[in-house]
PDB file of C-alpha atoms in Angstrom:
ATOM      1  CA  MET A   1     -47.928 -12.794 -18.884  1.00 61.00           C
ATOM      2  CA  SER A   2     -48.399 -12.691 -15.112  1.00 80.00           C
ATOM      3  CA  SER A   3     -46.156 -14.439 -12.633  1.00 92.00           C
ATOM      4  CA  ILE A   4     -47.910 -17.303 -10.831  1.00 96.00           C
ATOM      5  CA  PRO A   5     -45.672 -18.825  -8.135  1.00 97.00           C
ATOM      6  CA  THR A   6     -46.106 -22.590  -8.006  1.00 97.00           C
ATOM      7  CA  GLU A   7     -45.758 -22.831  -4.213  1.00 97.00           C
ATOM      8  CA  LEU A   8     -48.996 -20.886  -3.635  1.00 98.00           C
ATOM      9  CA  LYS A   9     -52.667 -21.860  -3.793  1.00 98.00           C
ATOM     10  CA  TYR A  10     -55.214 -19.621  -5.496  1.00 98.00           C
ATOM     11  CA  ALA A  11     -58.895 -18.787  -5.288  1.00 97.00           C
ATOM     12  CA  ALA A  12     -60.760 -18.277  -8.556  1.00 95.00           C
ATOM     13  CA  SER A  13     -61.466 -14.770  -7.224  1.00 96.00           C
ATOM     14  CA  HIS A  14     -57.679 -14.047  -7.517  1.00 97.00           C
ATOM     15  CA  GLU A  15     -56.551 -14.274  -3.895  1.00 98.00           C
ATOM     16  CA  TRP A  16     -53.378 -16.281  -3.252  1.00 98.00           C
ATOM     17  CA  VAL A  17     -52.574 -18.265  -0.091  1.00 98.00           C
ATOM     18  CA  ARG A  18     -49.121 -19.058   1.290  1.00 98.00           C
ATOM     19  CA  ASP A  19     -48.504 -21.506   4.148  1.00 97.00           C
ATOM     20  CA  GLU A  20     -46.667 -19.654   6.929  1.00 97.00           C
ATOM     21  CA  GLY A  21     -46.615 -22.682   9.249  1.00 97.00           C
ATOM     22  CA  ASN A  22     -48.574 -23.564  12.396  1.00 97.00           C
ATOM     23  CA  GLY A  23     -51.897 -23.311  10.552  1.00 97.00           C
ATOM     24  CA  VAL A  24     -51.349 -19.662   9.573  1.00 98.00           C
ATOM     25  CA  PHE A  25     -51.640 -18.579   5.946  1.00 98.00           C
ATOM     26  CA  ALA A  26     -50.687 -15.272   4.318  1.00 98.00           C
ATOM     27  CA  VAL A  27     -53.182 -13.929   1.782  1.00 98.00           C
ATOM     28  CA  GLY A  28     -52.761 -11.448  -1.051  1.00 98.00           C
ATOM     29  CA  ILE A  29     -54.021 -10.848  -4.557  1.00 98.00           C
ATOM     30  CA  SER A  30     -52.335 -12.231  -7.642  1.00 97.00           C
ATOM     31  CA  GLU A  31     -50.155 -10.264  -9.993  1.00 97.00           C
ATOM     32  CA  HIS A  32     -52.860 -10.753 -12.619  1.00 96.00           C
ATOM     33  CA  ALA A  33     -55.507  -9.211 -10.308  1.00 95.00           C
ATOM     34  CA  GLN A  34     -53.401  -6.208  -9.321  1.00 95.00           C
ATOM     35  CA  ASP A  35     -52.606  -5.644 -12.995  1.00 94.00           C
ATOM     36  CA  LEU A  36     -56.323  -5.627 -13.860  1.00 94.00           C
ATOM     37  CA  LEU A  37     -57.111  -3.220 -11.021  1.00 95.00           C
ATOM     38  CA  GLY A  38     -54.297  -0.780 -11.755  1.00 95.00           C
ATOM     39  CA  ASP A  39     -52.523   1.503  -9.301  1.00 97.00           C
ATOM     40  CA  MET A  40     -53.695   0.940  -5.732  1.00 97.00           C
ATOM     41  CA  VAL A  41     -54.733   4.035  -3.819  1.00 97.00           C
ATOM     42  CA  PHE A  42     -56.252   2.464  -0.679  1.00 97.00           C
ATOM     43  CA  VAL A  43     -56.509  -0.934   0.959  1.00 97.00           C
ATOM     44  CA  GLU A  44     -59.147  -1.613   3.627  1.00 98.00           C
ATOM     45  CA  LEU A  45     -57.956  -4.528   5.729  1.00 98.00           C
ATOM     46  CA  PRO A  46     -59.923  -6.725   8.148  1.00 98.00           C
ATOM     47  CA  GLU A  47     -59.548  -6.352  11.904  1.00 98.00           C
ATOM     48  CA  VAL A  48     -57.263  -8.742  13.743  1.00 98.00           C
ATOM     49  CA  GLY A  49     -59.358 -11.210  15.736  1.00 98.00           C
ATOM     50  CA  THR A  50     -62.257 -11.255  13.274  1.00 98.00           C
ATOM     51  CA  THR A  51     -63.319 -14.649  11.967  1.00 98.00           C
ATOM     52  CA  TYR A  52     -64.526 -15.356   8.450  1.00 98.00           C
ATOM     53  CA  SER A  53     -66.007 -18.253   6.576  1.00 97.00           C
ATOM     54  CA  GLN A  54     -64.470 -19.296   3.278  1.00 96.00           C
ATOM     55  CA  GLY A  55     -65.700 -16.907   0.590  1.00 96.00           C
ATOM     56  CA  ASP A  56     -66.713 -14.060   2.920  1.00 98.00           C
ATOM     57  CA  ASP A  57     -65.728 -10.597   1.766  1.00 97.00           C
ATOM     58  CA  CYS A  58     -63.189  -9.333   4.267  1.00 97.00           C
ATOM     59  CA  ALA A  59     -61.154  -6.551   2.654  1.00 98.00           C
ATOM     60  CA  VAL A  60     -61.280  -4.004  -0.163  1.00 97.00           C
ATOM     61  CA  CYS A  61     -58.583  -2.978  -2.624  1.00 97.00           C
ATOM     62  CA  GLU A  62     -59.303   0.398  -4.182  1.00 97.00           C
ATOM     63  CA  SER A  63     -57.404   1.419  -7.290  1.00 96.00           C
ATOM     64  CA  VAL A  64     -57.537   4.281  -9.719  1.00 94.00           C
ATOM     65  CA  LYS A  65     -59.879   2.115 -11.829  1.00 90.00           C
ATOM     66  CA  ALA A  66     -62.192   0.465  -9.302  1.00 91.00           C
ATOM     67  CA  ALA A  67     -62.729  -0.905  -5.808  1.00 94.00           C
ATOM     68  CA  SER A  68     -62.663  -4.674  -5.513  1.00 95.00           C
ATOM     69  CA  ASP A  69     -63.799  -6.874  -2.639  1.00 97.00           C
ATOM     70  CA  ILE A  70     -61.265  -9.371  -1.345  1.00 98.00           C
ATOM     71  CA  TYR A  71     -62.664 -12.692  -0.181  1.00 98.00           C
ATOM     72  CA  ALA A  72     -61.379 -14.993   2.541  1.00 98.00           C
ATOM     73  CA  PRO A  73     -59.897 -17.906   0.574  1.00 98.00           C
ATOM     74  CA  ILE A  74     -60.168 -20.131   3.658  1.00 98.00           C
ATOM     75  CA  ALA A  75     -62.174 -19.933   6.879  1.00 98.00           C
ATOM     76  CA  GLY A  76     -60.431 -18.739  10.006  1.00 98.00           C
ATOM     77  CA  GLU A  77     -59.379 -15.893  12.272  1.00 98.00           C
ATOM     78  CA  ILE A  78     -57.370 -12.894  11.130  1.00 98.00           C
ATOM     79  CA  VAL A  79     -54.123 -12.948  13.136  1.00 98.00           C
ATOM     80  CA  ALA A  80     -52.169 -10.177  11.374  1.00 98.00           C
ATOM     81  CA  ILE A  81     -52.619  -7.451   8.799  1.00 98.00           C
ATOM     82  CA  ASN A  82     -50.023  -5.777   6.618  1.00 98.00           C
ATOM     83  CA  GLU A  83     -49.958  -2.358   8.252  1.00 98.00           C
ATOM     84  CA  ALA A  84     -47.403  -1.114   5.699  1.00 98.00           C
ATOM     85  CA  LEU A  85     -50.273  -0.951   3.187  1.00 98.00           C
ATOM     86  CA  THR A  86     -51.859   1.928   5.120  1.00 96.00           C
ATOM     87  CA  ASP A  87     -49.106   4.267   3.948  1.00 97.00           C
ATOM     88  CA  GLU A  88     -47.984   2.326   0.877  1.00 98.00           C
ATOM     89  CA  PRO A  89     -50.950   0.636  -0.847  1.00 98.00           C
ATOM     90  CA  GLU A  90     -48.822   0.513  -4.002  1.00 97.00           C
ATOM     91  CA  LEU A  91     -46.907  -2.416  -2.445  1.00 98.00           C
ATOM     92  CA  VAL A  92     -49.770  -4.567  -3.755  1.00 97.00           C
ATOM     93  CA  ASN A  93     -48.705  -3.516  -7.264  1.00 97.00           C
ATOM     94  CA  SER A  94     -44.932  -3.586  -6.864  1.00 97.00           C
ATOM     95  CA  SER A  95     -44.633  -6.788  -4.820  1.00 97.00           C
ATOM     96  CA  PRO A  96     -47.943  -8.713  -4.910  1.00 97.00           C
ATOM     97  CA  TYR A  97     -46.462 -11.957  -3.556  1.00 98.00           C
ATOM     98  CA  GLN A  98     -44.033 -10.596  -0.957  1.00 97.00           C
ATOM     99  CA  GLU A  99     -44.335  -7.102   0.559  1.00 98.00           C
ATOM    100  CA  GLY A 100     -47.889  -6.627  -0.724  1.00 98.00           C
ATOM    101  CA  TRP A 101     -49.539  -9.411   1.284  1.00 98.00           C
ATOM    102  CA  LEU A 102     -52.843  -8.294   2.809  1.00 98.00           C
ATOM    103  CA  PHE A 103     -53.491 -10.348   5.944  1.00 98.00           C
ATOM    104  CA  LYS A 104     -52.684 -13.586   7.708  1.00 98.00           C
ATOM    105  CA  ILE A 105     -55.409 -15.980   8.704  1.00 98.00           C
ATOM    106  CA  LYS A 106     -55.329 -18.893  11.155  1.00 98.00           C
ATOM    107  CA  ALA A 107     -57.153 -21.677   9.361  1.00 98.00           C
ATOM    108  CA  ALA A 108     -60.289 -23.003  11.023  1.00 98.00           C
ATOM    109  CA  ASN A 109     -60.106 -26.062   8.800  1.00 94.00           C
ATOM    110  CA  GLU A 110     -57.091 -26.673   6.565  1.00 93.00           C
ATOM    111  CA  ALA A 111     -59.303 -28.898   4.410  1.00 95.00           C
ATOM    112  CA  ASP A 112     -60.531 -25.602   2.875  1.00 95.00           C
ATOM    113  CA  LEU A 113     -57.233 -25.537   0.975  1.00 96.00           C
ATOM    114  CA  ALA A 114     -58.493 -28.443  -1.136  1.00 96.00           C
ATOM    115  CA  ASN A 115     -61.043 -26.031  -2.642  1.00 95.00           C
ATOM    116  CA  LEU A 116     -58.289 -23.766  -3.995  1.00 98.00           C
ATOM    117  CA  LEU A 117     -56.444 -23.980  -7.298  1.00 98.00           C
ATOM    118  CA  ASP A 118     -52.805 -24.848  -7.854  1.00 98.00           C
ATOM    119  CA  ALA A 119     -50.736 -22.575 -10.115  1.00 97.00           C
ATOM    120  CA  ALA A 120     -51.657 -24.498 -13.292  1.00 97.00           C
ATOM    121  CA  GLY A 121     -55.343 -24.433 -12.415  1.00 97.00           C
ATOM    122  CA  TYR A 122     -55.219 -20.720 -11.705  1.00 97.00           C
ATOM    123  CA  GLN A 123     -53.378 -20.092 -14.982  1.00 96.00           C
ATOM    124  CA  ASN A 124     -56.118 -21.988 -16.802  1.00 95.00           C
ATOM    125  CA  SER A 125     -58.811 -19.959 -15.030  1.00 94.00           C
ATOM    126  CA  ILE A 126     -57.348 -16.618 -16.110  1.00 94.00           C
ATOM    127  CA  ASP A 127     -56.706 -17.862 -19.661  1.00 91.00           C
ATOM    128  CA  GLU A 128     -60.416 -18.577 -20.172  1.00 81.00           C
TER     129      GLU A 128
END
């Protein structure tokens, strides 16, 4: 069974969102998603300063099994990327909720968060 931290919000497409304060949110993929993908070999991250609408594809996680698009769980501007993933993409596997975060986004509209799932809702979505 995958770990699903209760303090995070989740997109049905398996991205998680953590409030970093001041309207900035860290984004990664869930433990369940990284487990499905398998060992990461490459992560293509968005460019800092780029803006996305909620649901836009903005990154790619490539594993030994497949490449998977990562979608912006909320609209906003990319303000930071996890540069450690360039040399250590496996951080997504070993620490999906901490060291394996993908990017940070400054929310254009925090009301987008209402469209995301809480931990129980995400658990239900992956149980189906």
